[in-house]
mmCIF file with all atom_site columns, C-alpha atoms in Angstrom:
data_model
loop_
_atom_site.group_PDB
_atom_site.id
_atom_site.type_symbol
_atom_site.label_atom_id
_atom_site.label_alt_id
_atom_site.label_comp_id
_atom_site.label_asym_id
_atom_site.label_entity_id
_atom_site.label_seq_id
_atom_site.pdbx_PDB_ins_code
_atom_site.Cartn_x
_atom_site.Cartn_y
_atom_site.Cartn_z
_atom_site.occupancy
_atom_site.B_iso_or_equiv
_atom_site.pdbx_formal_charge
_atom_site.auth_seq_id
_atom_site.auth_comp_id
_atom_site.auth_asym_id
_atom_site.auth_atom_id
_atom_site.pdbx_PDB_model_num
ATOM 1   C CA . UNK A 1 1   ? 18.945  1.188   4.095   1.00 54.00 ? 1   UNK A CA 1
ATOM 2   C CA . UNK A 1 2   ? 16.374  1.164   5.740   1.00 53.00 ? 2   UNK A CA 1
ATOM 3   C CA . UNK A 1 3   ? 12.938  3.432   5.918   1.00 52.00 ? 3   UNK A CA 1
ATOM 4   C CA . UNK A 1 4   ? 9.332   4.206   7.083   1.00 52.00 ? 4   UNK A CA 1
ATOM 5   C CA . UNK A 1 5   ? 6.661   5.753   4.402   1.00 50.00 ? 5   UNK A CA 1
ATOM 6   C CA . UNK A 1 6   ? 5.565   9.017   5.010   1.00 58.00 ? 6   UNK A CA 1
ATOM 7   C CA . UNK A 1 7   ? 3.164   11.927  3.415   1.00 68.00 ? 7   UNK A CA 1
ATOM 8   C CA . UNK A 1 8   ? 4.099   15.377  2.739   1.00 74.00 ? 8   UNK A CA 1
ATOM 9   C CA . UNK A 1 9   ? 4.948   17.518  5.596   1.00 81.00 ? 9   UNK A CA 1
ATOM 10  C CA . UNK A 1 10  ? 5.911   14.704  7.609   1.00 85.00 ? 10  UNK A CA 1
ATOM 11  C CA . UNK A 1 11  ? 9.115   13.256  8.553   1.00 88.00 ? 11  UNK A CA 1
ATOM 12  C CA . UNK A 1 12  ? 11.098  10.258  6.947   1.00 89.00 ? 12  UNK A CA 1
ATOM 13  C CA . UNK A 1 13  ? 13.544  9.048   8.785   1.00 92.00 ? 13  UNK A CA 1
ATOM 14  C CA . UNK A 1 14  ? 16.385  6.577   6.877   1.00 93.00 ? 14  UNK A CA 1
ATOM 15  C CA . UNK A 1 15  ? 18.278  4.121   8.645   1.00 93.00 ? 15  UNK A CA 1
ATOM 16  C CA . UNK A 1 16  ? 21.795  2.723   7.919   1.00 92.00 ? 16  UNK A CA 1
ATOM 17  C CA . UNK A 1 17  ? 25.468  3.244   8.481   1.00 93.00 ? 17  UNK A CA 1
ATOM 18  C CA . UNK A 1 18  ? 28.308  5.089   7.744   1.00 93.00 ? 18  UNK A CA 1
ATOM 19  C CA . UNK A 1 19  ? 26.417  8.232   6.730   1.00 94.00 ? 19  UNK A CA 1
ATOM 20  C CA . UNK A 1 20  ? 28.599  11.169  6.349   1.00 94.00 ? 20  UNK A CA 1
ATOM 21  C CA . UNK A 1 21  ? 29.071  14.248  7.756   1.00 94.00 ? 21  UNK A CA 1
ATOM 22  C CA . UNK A 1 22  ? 28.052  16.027  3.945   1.00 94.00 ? 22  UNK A CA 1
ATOM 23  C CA . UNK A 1 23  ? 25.211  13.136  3.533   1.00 95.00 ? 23  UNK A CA 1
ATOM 24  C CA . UNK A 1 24  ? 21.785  14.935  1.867   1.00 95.00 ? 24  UNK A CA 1
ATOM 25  C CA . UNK A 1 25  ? 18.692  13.280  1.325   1.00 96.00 ? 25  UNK A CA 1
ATOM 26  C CA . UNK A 1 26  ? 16.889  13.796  -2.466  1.00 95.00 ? 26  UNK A CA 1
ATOM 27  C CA . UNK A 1 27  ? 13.555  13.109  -3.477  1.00 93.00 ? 27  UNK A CA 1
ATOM 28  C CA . UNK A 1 28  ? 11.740  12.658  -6.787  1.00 91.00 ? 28  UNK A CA 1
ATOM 29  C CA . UNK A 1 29  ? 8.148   12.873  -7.319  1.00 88.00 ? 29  UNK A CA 1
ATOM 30  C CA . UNK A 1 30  ? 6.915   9.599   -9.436  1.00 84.00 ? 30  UNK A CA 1
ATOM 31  C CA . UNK A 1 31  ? 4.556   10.057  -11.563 1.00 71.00 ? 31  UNK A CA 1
ATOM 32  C CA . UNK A 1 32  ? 1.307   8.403   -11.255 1.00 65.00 ? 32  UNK A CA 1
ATOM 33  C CA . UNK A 1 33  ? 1.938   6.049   -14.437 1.00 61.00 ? 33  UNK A CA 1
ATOM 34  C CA . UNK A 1 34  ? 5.766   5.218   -13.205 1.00 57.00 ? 34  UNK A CA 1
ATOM 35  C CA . UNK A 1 35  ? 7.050   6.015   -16.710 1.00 60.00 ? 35  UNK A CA 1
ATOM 36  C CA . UNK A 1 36  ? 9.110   8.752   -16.009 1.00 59.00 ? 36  UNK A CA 1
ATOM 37  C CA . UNK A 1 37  ? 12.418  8.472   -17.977 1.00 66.00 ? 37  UNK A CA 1
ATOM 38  C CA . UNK A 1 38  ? 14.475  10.443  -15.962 1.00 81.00 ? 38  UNK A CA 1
ATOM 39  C CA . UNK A 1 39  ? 13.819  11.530  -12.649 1.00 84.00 ? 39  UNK A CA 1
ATOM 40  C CA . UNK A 1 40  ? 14.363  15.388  -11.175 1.00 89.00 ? 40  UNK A CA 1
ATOM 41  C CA . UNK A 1 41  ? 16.452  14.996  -7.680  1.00 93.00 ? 41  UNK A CA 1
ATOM 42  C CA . UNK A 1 42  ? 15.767  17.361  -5.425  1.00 93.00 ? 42  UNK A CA 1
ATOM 43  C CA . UNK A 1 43  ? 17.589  17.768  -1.954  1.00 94.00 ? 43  UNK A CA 1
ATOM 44  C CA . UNK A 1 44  ? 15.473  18.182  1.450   1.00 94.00 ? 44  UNK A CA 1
ATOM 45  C CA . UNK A 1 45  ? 17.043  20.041  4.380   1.00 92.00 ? 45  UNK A CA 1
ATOM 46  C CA . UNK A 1 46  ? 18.144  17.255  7.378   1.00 94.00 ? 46  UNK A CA 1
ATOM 47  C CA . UNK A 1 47  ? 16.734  17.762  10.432  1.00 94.00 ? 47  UNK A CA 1
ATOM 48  C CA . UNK A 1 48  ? 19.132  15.308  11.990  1.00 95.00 ? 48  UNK A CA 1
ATOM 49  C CA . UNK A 1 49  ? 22.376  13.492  11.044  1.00 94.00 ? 49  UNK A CA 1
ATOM 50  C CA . UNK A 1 50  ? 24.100  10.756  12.562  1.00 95.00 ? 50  UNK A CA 1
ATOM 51  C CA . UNK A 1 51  ? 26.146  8.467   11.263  1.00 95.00 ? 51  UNK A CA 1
ATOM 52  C CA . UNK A 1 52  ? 23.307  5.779   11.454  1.00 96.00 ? 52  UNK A CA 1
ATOM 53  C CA . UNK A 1 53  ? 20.224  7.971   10.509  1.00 96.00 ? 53  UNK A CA 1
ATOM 54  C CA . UNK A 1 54  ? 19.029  11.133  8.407   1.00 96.00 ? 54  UNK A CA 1
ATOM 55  C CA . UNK A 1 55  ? 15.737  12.426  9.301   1.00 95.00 ? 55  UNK A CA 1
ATOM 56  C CA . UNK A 1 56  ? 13.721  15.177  6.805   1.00 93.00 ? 56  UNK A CA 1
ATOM 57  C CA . UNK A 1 57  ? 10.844  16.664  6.133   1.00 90.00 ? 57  UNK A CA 1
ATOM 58  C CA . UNK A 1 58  ? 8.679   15.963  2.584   1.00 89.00 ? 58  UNK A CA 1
ATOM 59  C CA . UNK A 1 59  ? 8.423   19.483  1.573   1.00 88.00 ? 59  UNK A CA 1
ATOM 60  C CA . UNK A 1 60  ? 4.597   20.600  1.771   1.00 86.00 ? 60  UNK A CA 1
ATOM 61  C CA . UNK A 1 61  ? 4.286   21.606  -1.195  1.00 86.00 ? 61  UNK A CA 1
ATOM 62  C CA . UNK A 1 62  ? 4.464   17.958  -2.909  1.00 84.00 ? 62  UNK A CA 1
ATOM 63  C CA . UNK A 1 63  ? 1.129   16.382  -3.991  1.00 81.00 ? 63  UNK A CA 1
ATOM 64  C CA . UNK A 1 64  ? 0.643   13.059  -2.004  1.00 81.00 ? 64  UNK A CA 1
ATOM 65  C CA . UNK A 1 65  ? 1.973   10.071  -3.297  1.00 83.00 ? 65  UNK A CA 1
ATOM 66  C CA . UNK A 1 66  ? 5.136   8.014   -4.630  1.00 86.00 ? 66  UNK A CA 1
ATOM 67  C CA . UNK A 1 67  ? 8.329   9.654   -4.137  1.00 89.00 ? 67  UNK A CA 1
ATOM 68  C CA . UNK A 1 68  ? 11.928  8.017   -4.746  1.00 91.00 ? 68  UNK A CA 1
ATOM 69  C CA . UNK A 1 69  ? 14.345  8.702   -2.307  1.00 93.00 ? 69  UNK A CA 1
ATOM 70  C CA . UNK A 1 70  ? 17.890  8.535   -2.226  1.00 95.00 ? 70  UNK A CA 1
ATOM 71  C CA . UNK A 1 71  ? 20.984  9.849   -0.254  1.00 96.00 ? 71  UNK A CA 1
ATOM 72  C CA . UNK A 1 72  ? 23.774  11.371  -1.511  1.00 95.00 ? 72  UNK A CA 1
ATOM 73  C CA . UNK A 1 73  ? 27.167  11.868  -0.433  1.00 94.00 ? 73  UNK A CA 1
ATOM 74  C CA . UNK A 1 74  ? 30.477  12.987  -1.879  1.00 90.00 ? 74  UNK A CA 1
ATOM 75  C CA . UNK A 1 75  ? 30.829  11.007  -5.235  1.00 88.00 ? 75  UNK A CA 1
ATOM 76  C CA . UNK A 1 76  ? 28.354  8.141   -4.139  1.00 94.00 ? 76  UNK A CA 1
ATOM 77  C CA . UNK A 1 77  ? 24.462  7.959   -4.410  1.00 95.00 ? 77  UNK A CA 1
ATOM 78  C CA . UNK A 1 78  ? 23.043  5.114   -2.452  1.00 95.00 ? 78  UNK A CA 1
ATOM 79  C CA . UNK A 1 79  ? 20.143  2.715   -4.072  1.00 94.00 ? 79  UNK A CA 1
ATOM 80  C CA . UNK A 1 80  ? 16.686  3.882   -4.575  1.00 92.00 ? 80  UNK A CA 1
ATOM 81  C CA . UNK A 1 81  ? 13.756  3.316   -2.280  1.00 90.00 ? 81  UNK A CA 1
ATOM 82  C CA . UNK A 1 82  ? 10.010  3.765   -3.031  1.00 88.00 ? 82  UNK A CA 1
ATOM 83  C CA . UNK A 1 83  ? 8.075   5.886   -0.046  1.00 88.00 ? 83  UNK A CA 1
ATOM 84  C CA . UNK A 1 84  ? 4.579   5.142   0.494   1.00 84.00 ? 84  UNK A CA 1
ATOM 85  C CA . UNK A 1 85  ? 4.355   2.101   -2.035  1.00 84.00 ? 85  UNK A CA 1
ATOM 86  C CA . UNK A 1 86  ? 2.439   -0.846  -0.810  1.00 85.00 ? 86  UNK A CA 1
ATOM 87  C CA . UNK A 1 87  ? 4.224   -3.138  1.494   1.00 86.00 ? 87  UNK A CA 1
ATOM 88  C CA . UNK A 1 88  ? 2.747   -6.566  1.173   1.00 91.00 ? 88  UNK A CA 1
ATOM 89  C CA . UNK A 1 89  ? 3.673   -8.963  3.890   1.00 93.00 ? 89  UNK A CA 1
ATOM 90  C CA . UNK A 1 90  ? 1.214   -12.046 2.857   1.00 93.00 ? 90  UNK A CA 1
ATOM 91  C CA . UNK A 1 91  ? -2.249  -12.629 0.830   1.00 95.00 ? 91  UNK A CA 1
ATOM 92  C CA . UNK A 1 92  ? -5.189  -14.793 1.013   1.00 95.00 ? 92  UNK A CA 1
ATOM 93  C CA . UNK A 1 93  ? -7.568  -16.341 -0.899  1.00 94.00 ? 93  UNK A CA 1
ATOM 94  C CA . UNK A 1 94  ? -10.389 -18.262 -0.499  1.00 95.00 ? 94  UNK A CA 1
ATOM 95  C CA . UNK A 1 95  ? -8.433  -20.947 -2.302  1.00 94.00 ? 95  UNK A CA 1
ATOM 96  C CA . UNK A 1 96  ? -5.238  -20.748 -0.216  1.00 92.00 ? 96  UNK A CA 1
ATOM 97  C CA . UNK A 1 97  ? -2.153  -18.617 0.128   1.00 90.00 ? 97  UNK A CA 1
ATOM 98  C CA . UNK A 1 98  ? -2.082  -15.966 -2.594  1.00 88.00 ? 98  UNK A CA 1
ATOM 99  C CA . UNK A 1 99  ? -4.897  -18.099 -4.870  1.00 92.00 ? 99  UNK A CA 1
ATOM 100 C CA . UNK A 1 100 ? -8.571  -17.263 -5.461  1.00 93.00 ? 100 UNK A CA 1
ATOM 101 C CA . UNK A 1 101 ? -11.322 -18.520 -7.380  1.00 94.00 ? 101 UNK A CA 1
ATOM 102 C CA . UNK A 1 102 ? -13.474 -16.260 -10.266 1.00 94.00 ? 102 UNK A CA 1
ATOM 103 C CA . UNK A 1 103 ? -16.092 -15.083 -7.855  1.00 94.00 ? 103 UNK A CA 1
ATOM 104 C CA . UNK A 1 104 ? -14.242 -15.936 -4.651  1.00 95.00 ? 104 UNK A CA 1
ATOM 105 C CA . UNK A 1 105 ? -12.391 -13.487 -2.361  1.00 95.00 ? 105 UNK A CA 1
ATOM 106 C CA . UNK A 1 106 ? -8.676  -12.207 -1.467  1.00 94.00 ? 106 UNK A CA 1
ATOM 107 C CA . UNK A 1 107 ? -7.373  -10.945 1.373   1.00 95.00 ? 107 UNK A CA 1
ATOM 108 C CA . UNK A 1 108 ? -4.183  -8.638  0.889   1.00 93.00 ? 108 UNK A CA 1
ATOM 109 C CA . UNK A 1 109 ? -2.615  -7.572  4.510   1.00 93.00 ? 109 UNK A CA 1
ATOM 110 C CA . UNK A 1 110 ? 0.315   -5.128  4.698   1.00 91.00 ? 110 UNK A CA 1
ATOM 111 C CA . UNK A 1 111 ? 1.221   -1.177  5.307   1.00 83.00 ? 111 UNK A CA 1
ATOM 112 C CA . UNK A 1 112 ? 1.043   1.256   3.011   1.00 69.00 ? 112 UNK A CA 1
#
C-alpha cells in the first residue's frame, strides 16, 4: 500500500488494489513518545473509493503529528503505515555516506 503524508484537514490518499466496495480507512493518533500499548482506531469518512485508491480527510480536530493508518475491510485489516514520519532517502557526512566526524557535519535529505 502505498501513501503520501499529510496534516490534519488535509487529504490522504492510499494506493493499492483490490479495495472493496465496504473498505474504511482508520486512524490512530501516536503519541509523541510511541509507547502507546494499544492503539484507539478510529474510522474517517472516504471521499473516494475505487478499487485501487481511498482518499480521506484527517479530521480537524487532531493535533498535528504521527498518525497510524490502516484500512479495513470485512474480516481483514491491512498492515500499518506511519503518516508524516520522516522519509529518509540518503545521508551525508563530512566523512562519507551516512558517517561524520565529532565536530564535523551531516547532511540528512528526505520528505517529511
Amino acid at each position: 500500500m502505498a501513501f503520501r503524508s499529510r496534516w490534519t484537514d488535509e487529504t490522504v490518499v492510499l494506493q493499492g488494489e483490490d479495495f472493496l466496495s465496504d473498505a474504511e480507512i482508520e486512524l490512530s493518533v501516536l503519541s509523541e513518545s510511541g509507547s502507546e500499548s494499544e492503539p484507539k482506531w478510529e474510522k474517517v469518512s472516504l471521499l473516494q473509493r475505487s478499487a485501487q485508491s481511498l482518499k480521506a480527510v484527517i479530521p480537524a480536530g487532531y493535533a498535528p503529528g504521527l498518525f497510524r493508518c490502516r484500512v479495513s475491510q470485512k474480516q481483514a485489516v491491512s498492515n500499518e503505515v506511519t503518516l508524516n514520519a520522516p522519509d529518509i532517502w540518503w545521508i551525508q557526512g563530512d566523512e562519507g555516506q551516512a558517517t561524520a566526524r565529532s565536530g564535523g557535519w551531516l547532511r540528512v535529505l528526505g520528505n517529511a
